[in-house]
Coordinates of C-alpha atoms in Angstrom, one line a residue:
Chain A
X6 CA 43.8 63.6 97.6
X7 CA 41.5 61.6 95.9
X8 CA 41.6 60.6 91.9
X9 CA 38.6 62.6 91.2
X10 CA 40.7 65.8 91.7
X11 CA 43.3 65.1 89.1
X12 CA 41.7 62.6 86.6
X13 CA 41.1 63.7 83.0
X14 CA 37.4 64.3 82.9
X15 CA 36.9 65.7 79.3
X16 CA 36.7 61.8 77.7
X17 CA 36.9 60.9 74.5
X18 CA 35.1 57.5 74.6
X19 CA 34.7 54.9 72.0
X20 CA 32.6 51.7 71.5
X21 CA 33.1 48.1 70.6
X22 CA 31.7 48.6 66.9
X23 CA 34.2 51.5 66.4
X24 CA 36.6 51.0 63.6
X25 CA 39.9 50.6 64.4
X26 CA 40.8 53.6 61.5
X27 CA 38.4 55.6 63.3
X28 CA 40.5 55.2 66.8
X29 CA 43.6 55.5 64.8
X30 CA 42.7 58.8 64.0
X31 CA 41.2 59.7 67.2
X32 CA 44.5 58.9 69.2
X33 CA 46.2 60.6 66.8
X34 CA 44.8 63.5 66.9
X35 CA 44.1 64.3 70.5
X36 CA 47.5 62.6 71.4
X37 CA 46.0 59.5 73.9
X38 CA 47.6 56.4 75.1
X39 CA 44.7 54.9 75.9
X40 CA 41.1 55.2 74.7
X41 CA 38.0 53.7 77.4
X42 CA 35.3 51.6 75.7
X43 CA 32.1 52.0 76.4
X44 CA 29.0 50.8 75.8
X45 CA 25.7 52.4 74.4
X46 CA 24.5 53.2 78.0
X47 CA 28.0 54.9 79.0
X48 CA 29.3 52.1 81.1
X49 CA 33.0 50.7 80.9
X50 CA 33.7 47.5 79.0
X51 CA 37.1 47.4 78.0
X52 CA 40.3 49.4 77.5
X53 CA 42.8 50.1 74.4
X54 CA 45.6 51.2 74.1
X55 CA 48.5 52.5 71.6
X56 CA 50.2 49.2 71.9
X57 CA 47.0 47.3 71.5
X58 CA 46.8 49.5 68.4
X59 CA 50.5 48.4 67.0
X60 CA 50.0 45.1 67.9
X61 CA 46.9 45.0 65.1
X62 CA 49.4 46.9 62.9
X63 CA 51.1 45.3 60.0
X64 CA 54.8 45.1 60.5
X65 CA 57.1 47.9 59.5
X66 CA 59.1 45.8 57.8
X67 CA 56.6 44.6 54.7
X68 CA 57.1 46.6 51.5
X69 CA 55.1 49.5 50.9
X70 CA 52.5 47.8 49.2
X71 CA 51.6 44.7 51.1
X72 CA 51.9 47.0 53.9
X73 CA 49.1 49.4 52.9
X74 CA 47.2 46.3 51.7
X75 CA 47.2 44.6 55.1
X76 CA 46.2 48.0 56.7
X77 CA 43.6 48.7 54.7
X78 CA 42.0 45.6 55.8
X79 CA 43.4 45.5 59.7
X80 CA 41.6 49.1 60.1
X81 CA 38.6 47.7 59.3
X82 CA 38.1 45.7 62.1
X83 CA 36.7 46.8 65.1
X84 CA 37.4 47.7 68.5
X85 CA 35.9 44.9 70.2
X86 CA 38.0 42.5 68.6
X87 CA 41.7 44.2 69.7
X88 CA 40.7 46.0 73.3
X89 CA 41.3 44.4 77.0
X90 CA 38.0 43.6 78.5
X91 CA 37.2 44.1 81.9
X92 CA 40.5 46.3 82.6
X93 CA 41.4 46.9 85.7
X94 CA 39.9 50.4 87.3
X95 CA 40.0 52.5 90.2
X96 CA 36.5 53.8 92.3
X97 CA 36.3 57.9 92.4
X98 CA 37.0 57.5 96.1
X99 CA 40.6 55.6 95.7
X100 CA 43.3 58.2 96.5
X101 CA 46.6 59.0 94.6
X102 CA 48.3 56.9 96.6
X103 CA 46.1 54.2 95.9
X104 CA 46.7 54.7 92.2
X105 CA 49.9 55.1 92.4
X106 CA 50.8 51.7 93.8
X107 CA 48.5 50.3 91.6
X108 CA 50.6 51.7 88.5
X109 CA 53.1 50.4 89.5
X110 CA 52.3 46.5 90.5
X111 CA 49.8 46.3 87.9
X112 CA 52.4 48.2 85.5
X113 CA 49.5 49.9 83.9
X114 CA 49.3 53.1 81.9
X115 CA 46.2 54.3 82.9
X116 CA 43.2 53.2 85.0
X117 CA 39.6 54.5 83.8
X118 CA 37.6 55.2 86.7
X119 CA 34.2 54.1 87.3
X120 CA 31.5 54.8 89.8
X121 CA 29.3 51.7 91.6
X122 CA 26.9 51.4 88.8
X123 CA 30.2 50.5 86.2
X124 CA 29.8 54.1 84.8
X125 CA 33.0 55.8 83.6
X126 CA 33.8 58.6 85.2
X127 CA 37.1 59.6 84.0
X128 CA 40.6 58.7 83.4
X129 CA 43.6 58.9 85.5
X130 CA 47.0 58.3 83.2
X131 CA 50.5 58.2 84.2
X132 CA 50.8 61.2 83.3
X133 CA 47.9 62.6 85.2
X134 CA 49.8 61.4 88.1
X135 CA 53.0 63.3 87.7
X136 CA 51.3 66.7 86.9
X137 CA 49.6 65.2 90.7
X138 CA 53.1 65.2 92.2
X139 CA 54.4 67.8 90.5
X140 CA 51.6 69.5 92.2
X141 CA 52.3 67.8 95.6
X142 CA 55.7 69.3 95.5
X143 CA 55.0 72.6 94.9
X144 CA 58.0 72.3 92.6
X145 CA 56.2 74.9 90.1
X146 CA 56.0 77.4 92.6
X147 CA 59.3 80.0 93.5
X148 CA 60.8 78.2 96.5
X149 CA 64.5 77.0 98.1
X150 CA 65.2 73.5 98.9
X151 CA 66.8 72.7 102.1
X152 CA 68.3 69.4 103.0
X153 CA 69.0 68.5 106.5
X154 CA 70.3 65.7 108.8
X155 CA 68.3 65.0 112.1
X156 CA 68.5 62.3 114.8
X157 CA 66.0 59.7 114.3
X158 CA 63.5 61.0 117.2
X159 CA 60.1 62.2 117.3
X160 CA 59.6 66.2 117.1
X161 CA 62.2 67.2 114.6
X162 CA 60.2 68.0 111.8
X163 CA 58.4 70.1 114.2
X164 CA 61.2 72.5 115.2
X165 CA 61.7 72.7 111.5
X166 CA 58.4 73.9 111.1
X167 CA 58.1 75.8 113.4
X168 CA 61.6 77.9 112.6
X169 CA 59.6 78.1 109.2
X170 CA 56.7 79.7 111.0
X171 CA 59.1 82.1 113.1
X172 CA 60.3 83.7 109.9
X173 CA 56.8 83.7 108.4
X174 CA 57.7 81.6 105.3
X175 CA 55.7 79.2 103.8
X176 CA 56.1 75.6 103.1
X177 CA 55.4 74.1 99.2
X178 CA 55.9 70.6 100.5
X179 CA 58.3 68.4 102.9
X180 CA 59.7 65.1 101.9
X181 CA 61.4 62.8 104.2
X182 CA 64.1 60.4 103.4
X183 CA 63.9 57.7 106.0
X184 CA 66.5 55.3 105.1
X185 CA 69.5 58.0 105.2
X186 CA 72.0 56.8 107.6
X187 CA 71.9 54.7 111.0
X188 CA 70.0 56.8 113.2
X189 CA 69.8 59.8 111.0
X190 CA 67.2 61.0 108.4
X191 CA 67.2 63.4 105.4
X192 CA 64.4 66.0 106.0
X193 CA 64.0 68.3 102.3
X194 CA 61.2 71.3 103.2
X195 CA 60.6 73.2 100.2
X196 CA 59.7 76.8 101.2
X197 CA 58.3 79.0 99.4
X198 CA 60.6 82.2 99.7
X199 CA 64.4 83.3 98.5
X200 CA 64.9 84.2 102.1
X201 CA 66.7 81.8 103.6
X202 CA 69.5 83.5 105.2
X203 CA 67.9 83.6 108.9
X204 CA 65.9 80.2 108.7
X205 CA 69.7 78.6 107.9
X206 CA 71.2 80.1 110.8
X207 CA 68.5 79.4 112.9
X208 CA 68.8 75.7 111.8
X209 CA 72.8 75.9 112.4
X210 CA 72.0 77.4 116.0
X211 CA 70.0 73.9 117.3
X212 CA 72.5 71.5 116.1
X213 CA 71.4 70.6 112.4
X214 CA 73.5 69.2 109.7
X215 CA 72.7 71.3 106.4
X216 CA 73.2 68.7 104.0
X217 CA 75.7 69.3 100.8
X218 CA 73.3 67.7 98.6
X219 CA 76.2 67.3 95.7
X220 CA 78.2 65.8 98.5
X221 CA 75.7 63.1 99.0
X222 CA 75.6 61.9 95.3
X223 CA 78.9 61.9 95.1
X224 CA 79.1 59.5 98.2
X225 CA 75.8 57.2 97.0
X226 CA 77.2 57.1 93.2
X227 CA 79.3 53.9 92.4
X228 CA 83.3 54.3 93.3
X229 CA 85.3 54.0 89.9
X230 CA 87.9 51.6 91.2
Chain B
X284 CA 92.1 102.4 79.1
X285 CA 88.3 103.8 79.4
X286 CA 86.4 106.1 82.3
X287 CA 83.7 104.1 83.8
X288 CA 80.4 105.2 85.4
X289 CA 79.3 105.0 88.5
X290 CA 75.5 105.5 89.7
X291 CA 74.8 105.7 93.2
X292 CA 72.3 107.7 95.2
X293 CA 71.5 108.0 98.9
X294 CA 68.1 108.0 98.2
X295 CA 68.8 104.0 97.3
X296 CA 68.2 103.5 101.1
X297 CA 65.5 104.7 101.7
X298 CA 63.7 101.3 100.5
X299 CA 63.3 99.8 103.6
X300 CA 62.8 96.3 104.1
X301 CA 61.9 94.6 107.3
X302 CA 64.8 93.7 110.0
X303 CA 66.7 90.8 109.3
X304 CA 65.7 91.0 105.6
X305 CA 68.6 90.2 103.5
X306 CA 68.3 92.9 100.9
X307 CA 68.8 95.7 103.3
X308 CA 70.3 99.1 102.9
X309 CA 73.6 98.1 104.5
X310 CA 74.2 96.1 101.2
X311 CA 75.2 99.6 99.6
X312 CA 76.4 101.7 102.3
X313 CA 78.8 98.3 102.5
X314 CA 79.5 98.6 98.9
X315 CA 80.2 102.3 99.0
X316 CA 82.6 102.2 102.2
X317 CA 84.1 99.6 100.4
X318 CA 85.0 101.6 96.7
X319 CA 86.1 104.1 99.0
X320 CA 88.1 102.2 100.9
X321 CA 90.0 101.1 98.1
X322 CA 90.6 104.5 96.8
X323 CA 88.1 103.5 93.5
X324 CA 85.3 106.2 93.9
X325 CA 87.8 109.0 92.7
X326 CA 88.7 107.4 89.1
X327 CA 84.6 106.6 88.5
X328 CA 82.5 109.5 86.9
X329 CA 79.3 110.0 89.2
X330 CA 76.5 109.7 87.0
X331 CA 72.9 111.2 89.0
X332 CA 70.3 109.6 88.6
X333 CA 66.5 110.5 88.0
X334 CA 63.5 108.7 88.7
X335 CA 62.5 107.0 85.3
X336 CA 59.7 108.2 83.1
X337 CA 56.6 105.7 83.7
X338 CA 56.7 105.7 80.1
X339 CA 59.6 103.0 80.0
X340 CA 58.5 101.1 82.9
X341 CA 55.8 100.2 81.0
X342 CA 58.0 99.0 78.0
X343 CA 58.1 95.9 80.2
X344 CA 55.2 96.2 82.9
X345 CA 51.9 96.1 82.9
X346 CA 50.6 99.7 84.1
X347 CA 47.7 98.1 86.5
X348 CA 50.7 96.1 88.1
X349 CA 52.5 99.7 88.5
X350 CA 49.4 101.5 89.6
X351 CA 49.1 98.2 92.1
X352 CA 52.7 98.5 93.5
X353 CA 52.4 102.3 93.7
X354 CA 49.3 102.3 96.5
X355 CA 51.0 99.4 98.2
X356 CA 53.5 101.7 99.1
X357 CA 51.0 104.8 99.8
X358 CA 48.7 102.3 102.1
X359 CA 51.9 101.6 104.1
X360 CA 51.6 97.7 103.3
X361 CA 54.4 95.7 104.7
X362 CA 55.1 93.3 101.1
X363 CA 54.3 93.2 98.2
X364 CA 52.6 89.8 96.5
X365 CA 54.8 88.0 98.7
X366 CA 55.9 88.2 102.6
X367 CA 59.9 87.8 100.5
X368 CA 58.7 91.8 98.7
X369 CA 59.0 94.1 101.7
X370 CA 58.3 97.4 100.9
X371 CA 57.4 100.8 102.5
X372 CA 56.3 104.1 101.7
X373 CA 58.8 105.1 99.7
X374 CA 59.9 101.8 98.1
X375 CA 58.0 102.7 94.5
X376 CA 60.0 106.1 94.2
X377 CA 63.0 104.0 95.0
X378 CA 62.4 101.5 92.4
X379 CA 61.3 104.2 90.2
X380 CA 65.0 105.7 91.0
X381 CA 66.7 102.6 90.5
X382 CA 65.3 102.3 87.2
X383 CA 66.0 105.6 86.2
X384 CA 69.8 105.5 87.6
X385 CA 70.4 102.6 84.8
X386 CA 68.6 104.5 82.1
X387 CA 71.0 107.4 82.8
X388 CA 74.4 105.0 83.0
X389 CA 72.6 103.8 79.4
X390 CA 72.5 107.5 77.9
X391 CA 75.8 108.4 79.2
X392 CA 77.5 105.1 77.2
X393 CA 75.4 106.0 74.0
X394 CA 76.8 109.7 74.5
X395 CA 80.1 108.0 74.9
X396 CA 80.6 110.7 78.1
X397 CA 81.8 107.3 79.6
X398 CA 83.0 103.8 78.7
X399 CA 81.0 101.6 80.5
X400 CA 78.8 101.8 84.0
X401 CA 78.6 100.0 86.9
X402 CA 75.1 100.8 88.5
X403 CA 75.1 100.4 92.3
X404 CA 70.7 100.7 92.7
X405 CA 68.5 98.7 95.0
X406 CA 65.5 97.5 95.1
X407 CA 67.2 94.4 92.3
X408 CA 65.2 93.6 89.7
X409 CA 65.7 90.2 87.7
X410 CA 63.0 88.0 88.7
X411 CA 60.3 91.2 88.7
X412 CA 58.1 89.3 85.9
X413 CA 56.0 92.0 83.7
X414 CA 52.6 91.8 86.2
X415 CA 54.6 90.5 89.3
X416 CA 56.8 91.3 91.7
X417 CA 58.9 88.3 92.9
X418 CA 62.2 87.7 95.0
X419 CA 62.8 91.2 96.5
X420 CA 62.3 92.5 93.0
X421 CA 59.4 95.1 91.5
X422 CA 60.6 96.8 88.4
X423 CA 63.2 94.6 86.3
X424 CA 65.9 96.9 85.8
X425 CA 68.0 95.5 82.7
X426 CA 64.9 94.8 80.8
X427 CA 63.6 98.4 80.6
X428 CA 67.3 99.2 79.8
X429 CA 67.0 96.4 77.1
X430 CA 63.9 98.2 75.8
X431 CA 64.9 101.7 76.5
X432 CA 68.1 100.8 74.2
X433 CA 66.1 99.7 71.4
X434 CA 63.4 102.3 71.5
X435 CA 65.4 105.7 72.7
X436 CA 68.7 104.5 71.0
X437 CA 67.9 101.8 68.2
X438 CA 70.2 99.3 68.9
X439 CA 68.4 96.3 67.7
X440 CA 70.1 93.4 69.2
X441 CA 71.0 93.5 73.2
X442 CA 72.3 90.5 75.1
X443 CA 71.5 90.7 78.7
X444 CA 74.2 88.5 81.5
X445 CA 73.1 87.5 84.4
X446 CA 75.4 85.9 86.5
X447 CA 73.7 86.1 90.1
X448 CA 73.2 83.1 91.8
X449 CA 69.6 82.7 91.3
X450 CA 68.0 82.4 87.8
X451 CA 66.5 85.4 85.9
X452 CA 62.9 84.4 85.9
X453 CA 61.5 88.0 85.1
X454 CA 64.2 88.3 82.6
X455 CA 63.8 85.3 80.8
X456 CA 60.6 85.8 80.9
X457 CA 59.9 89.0 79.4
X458 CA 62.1 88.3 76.5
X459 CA 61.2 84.6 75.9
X460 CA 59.2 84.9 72.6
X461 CA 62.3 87.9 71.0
X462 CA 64.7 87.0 69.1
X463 CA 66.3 90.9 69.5
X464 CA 67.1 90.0 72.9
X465 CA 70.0 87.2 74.2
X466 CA 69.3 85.9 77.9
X467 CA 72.0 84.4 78.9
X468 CA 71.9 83.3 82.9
X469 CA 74.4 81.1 85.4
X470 CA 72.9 80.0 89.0
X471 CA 72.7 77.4 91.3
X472 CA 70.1 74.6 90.1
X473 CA 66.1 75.3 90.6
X474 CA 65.5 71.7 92.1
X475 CA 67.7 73.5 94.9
X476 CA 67.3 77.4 94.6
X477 CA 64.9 79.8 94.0
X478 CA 62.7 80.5 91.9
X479 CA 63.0 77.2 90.5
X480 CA 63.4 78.2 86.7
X481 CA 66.2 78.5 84.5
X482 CA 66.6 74.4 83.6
X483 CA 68.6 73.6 80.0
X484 CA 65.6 73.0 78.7
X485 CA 64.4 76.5 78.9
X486 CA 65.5 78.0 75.8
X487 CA 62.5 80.6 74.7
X488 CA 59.7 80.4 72.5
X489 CA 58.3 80.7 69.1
X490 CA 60.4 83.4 67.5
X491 CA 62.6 83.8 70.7
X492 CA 63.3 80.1 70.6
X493 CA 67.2 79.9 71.1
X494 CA 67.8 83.4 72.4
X495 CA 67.4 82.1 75.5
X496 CA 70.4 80.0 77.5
X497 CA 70.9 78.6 80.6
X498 CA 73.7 76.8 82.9
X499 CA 72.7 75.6 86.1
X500 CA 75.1 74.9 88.1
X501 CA 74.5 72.3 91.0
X502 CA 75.1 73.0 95.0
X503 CA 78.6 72.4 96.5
X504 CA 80.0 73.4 92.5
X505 CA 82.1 76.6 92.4
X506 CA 84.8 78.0 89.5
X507 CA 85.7 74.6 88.0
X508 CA 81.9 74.2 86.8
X509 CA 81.8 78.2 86.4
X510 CA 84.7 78.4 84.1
X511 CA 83.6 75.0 82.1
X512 CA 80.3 76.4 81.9
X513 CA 80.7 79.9 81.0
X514 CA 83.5 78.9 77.9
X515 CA 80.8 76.1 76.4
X516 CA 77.6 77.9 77.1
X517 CA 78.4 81.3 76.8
X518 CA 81.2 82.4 74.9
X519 CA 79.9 80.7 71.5
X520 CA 76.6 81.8 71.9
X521 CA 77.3 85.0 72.4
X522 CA 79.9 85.3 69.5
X523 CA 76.4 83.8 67.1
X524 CA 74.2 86.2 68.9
X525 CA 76.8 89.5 67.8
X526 CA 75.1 91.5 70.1
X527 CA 75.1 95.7 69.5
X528 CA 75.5 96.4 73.7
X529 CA 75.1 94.2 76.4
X530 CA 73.8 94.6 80.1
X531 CA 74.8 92.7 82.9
X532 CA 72.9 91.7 86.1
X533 CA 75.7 91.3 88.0
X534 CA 74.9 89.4 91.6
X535 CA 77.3 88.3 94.0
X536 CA 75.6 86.0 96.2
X537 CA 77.3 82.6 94.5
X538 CA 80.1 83.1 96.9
X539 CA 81.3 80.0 99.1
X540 CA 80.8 82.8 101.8
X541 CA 77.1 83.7 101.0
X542 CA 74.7 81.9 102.7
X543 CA 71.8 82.7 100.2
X544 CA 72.9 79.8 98.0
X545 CA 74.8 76.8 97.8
X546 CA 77.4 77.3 95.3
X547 CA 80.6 77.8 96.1
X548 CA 82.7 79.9 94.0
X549 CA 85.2 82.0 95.4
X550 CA 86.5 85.5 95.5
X551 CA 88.7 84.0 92.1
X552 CA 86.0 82.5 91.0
X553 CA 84.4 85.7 90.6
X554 CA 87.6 86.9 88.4
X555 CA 86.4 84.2 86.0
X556 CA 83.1 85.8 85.6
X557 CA 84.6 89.4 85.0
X558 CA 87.5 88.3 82.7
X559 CA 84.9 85.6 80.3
X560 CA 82.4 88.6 80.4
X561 CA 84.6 91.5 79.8
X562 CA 86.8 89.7 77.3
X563 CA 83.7 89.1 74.7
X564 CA 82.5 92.6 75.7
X565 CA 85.6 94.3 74.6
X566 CA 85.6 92.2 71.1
X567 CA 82.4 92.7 70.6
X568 CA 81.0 96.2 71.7
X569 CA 84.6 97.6 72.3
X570 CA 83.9 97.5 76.3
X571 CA 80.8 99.2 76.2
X572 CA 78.5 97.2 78.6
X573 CA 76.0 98.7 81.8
X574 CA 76.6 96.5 85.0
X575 CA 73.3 96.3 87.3
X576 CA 73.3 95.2 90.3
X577 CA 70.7 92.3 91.8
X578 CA 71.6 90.0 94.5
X579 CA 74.9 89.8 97.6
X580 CA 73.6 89.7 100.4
X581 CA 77.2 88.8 102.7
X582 CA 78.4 92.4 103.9
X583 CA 82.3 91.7 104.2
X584 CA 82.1 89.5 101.3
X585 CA 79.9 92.0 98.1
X586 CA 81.8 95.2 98.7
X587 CA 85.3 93.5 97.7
X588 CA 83.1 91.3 95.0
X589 CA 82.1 94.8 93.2
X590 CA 85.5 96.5 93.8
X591 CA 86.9 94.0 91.8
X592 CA 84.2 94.0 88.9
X593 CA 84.7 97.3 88.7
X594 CA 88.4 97.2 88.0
X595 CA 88.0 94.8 85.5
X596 CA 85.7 97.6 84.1
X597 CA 87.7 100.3 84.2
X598 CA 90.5 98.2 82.8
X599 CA 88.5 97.7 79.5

């Protein structure tokens, strides 16, 4: 899946000569993190954010009046002076997972993303990226989750799938946890059915551990000693 | 001690599902071999039913989802929306029927001819949402009782149970922007069961915000969790809601025995349910409640799970 499937596309863009009361108001109002900068051909030049925003704020903590004194004059500065230029950004072929690790090491909020020519293309928040996975999981959709233990071989997900197949039920998505136990690993299909009597019995029949998943917590959470 | 209703018809069978589908016919001939086995169908007053009116149906559905189910059934389809929604030819007078059979148990409480009514129909109907049919349901039974209360009867505030072990979508659903009706629903959490709705969280809408309530209740969990939950979730909101009647959509598939689900109450377990339910329904409507059934799909374990529901019943 690449990031032009789930990026924001409908941009609300801002220059360097925009006022910082005029961003305010903008961020306010259609309830951004982050606003790309642009400049008068369309191409990205910087990045700001909400905190970049506080950060130019006066501090809470002055009395009223200083406080609205200092602000009226902060907002008047523009958006060139506060916004990270040259931020870092993703090309419309990187792939979630691409973005995803780049979240995290960069510990970014959002990445604007822009073609070869420095154009922005569109946006791709955190957020963006859990409606992705949330998506990926098919966790919106009307399903059971199974949890099983297999034997760390190849072909187990297979008979799993295929048992799936048998009954004619639908998978929403599979995760796999690989680090379970020595030799053993976690396998959650999420299928898309409340039928589940025959695939669990079928699952029972070749040998598979149906996981209590309230059973595992309780043995991963720390002992109280 | 009250007379309590009892709706039943053969006709109930003749939804067929596919083989190996859980909700099969067997569930009720089980559940009738089994009131009769322990000498209960004698003290229950048979109530017939009737195919319902369109007219209520579409209190709660939309009529091109009706018209849609209806020739799904006359083509001969084998499901409905989903491969889980097996139907046949005469599934849509069945559900029509199963409607109707709590609609009667609903006039024959008003009429006071009985106390209360335990209503033994199939196809279920809580997660049947108002243009979809969903989970082996078509036509959501307790909501067109909710409505056919309010409109045929003018009760104005109805609080709807649902204690099977999957969560209410359809119900909650329906009723999530009205404040007139209470959904109050306990099943086995949606990050592990079907249909994945019914978190905390979920608590209505806009003028229905707070008439909605949910406990989830997480796998492996059985009465502990079910009583704990039931006294802080239910009981007070229930006593704030006052209701005028209450319904129940009574499944019994949260049994350690059931392999639908993994929560593990047991057969005592389900004595908690009956006694928290039927204690605030005899303070509050003076043991006038309509029992529906939805889910139970273990055949040794539901007909002793309804026996005993319906004794607490008749005891009210």
């Amino acid at each position: 899946m690449f990031v032009t499937e789930m990026m924001k596309t409908d941009l609300v863009a801002i220059t360097p000569e925009t006022s910082l009361a005029e961003a305010k108001e903008l961020m306010e109002k259609g309830n951004f993190r982050h606003l790309p900068v642009v400049d008068a051909d369309g191409k990205l030049v910087g990045i700001v954010t909400d905190r970049d925003m506080r950060d130019a704020h006066p501090s809470s903590l002055l009395d009223e009046e200083s406080y609205q004194k200092t602000l009226d004059k902060v907002l008047k500065h523009t958006i060139g002076e506060i916004m990270t230029a040259e931020p870092i950004t993703v090309a419309p072929y990187y792939t979630l997972q691409d973005t995803l690790l780049i979240i995290g090491k960069k510990k970014v909020g959002a990445l604007p993303v822009v073609d070869e020519e420095g154009y922005l293309k569109g946006i791709m928040s955190t957020r963006d990226l859990l409606r992705a996975f949330v998506n990926i999981m098919g966790i919106e959709e009307p399903g059971t989750l199974l949890c099983i233990l297999v034997d760390e071989q190849p072909g187990q997900l297979k008979k799993i799938v295929d048992i799936a197949a048998e009954e004619n039920v639908s998978l929403g998505s599979v995760l796999v946890a690989r680090d379970w136990d020595k030799e053993k690993r976690a396998i959650f299909p999420y299928l898309l059915t409340n039928n589940v009597i025959s695939i669990k019995k079928k699952l029972l029949a070749l040998g598979y551990e149906l996981l209590d998943p309230m059973q595992w917590y309780l043995d991963q959470s720390p002992k109280k000693e | 001690m009250g007379t309590t209703g009892f709706v039943f018809d053969e006709r109930y069978l003749q939804h067929q599902t596919f083989n190996g589908h859980p909700e099969c016919a067997e569930r009720l001939t089980a559940i009738m071999d089994g009131l009769a086995g322990a000498g209960l169908l004698d003290d229950l007053v048979q109530i017939a039913a009737e195919p319902a009116n369109q007219r209520w149906i579409e209190t709660v559905h939309n009529i091109h989802y009706i018209m849609k189910f209806e020739e799904a059934c006359m083509w001969g389809l084998p499901d409905f929306e989903h491969q889980d929604n097996s139907i046949c030819r005469d599934s849509y007078n069945t559900a029509l029927l199963a409607v109707g059979g709590v609609l009667k148990a609903i006039d024959a409480v008003m009429k006071d001819e009985v106390k209360n009514a335990f209503c033994a129909v199939r196809p279920p109907g809580h997660h049947a949402e108002a243009n979809q049919a969903m989970g082996f349901c078509y036509f959501n039974n307790v909501a067109i009782g909710a409505r056919y209360l309010q409109q045929q009867y003018s009760v104005e505030k109805v609080c709807i149970i649902d204690f099977d072990v999957h969560h209410g979508n359809g119900t909650q659903h329906i009723f999530d922007t009205d404040n007139s009706v209470f959904y109050y629903s306990i099943h086995e959490h949606p990050s592990f069961a079907y249909p994945g709705t019914g978190r905390e969280f979920e608590t209505g809408f806009s003028t229905g915000e707070g008439y909605t309530k949910n406990s989830p209740i997480l796998p492996g969990r059985g009465d502990d969790e079910y009583r704990e939950r039931l006294l802080t979730d239910l009981v007070p909101t229930f006593k704030e809601f006052g209701p005028d009647a209450v319904l129940l959509s009574a499944g019994f598939d949260a049994h350690e025995n059931d392999l639908m689900s993994g929560t593990n109450l047991s057969t005592e377990g389900y004595e908690i349910i009956n006694d928290t339910i039927f204690d605030l329904v005899s303070s509050s409507t003076g043991g006038r409640v309509v029992s529906v059934l939805e889910g139970g799909y273990d055949l040794q374990i539901l007909p002793l799970l309804v026996a005993n529901h319906i004794r607490k019943m008749m005891a009210l």
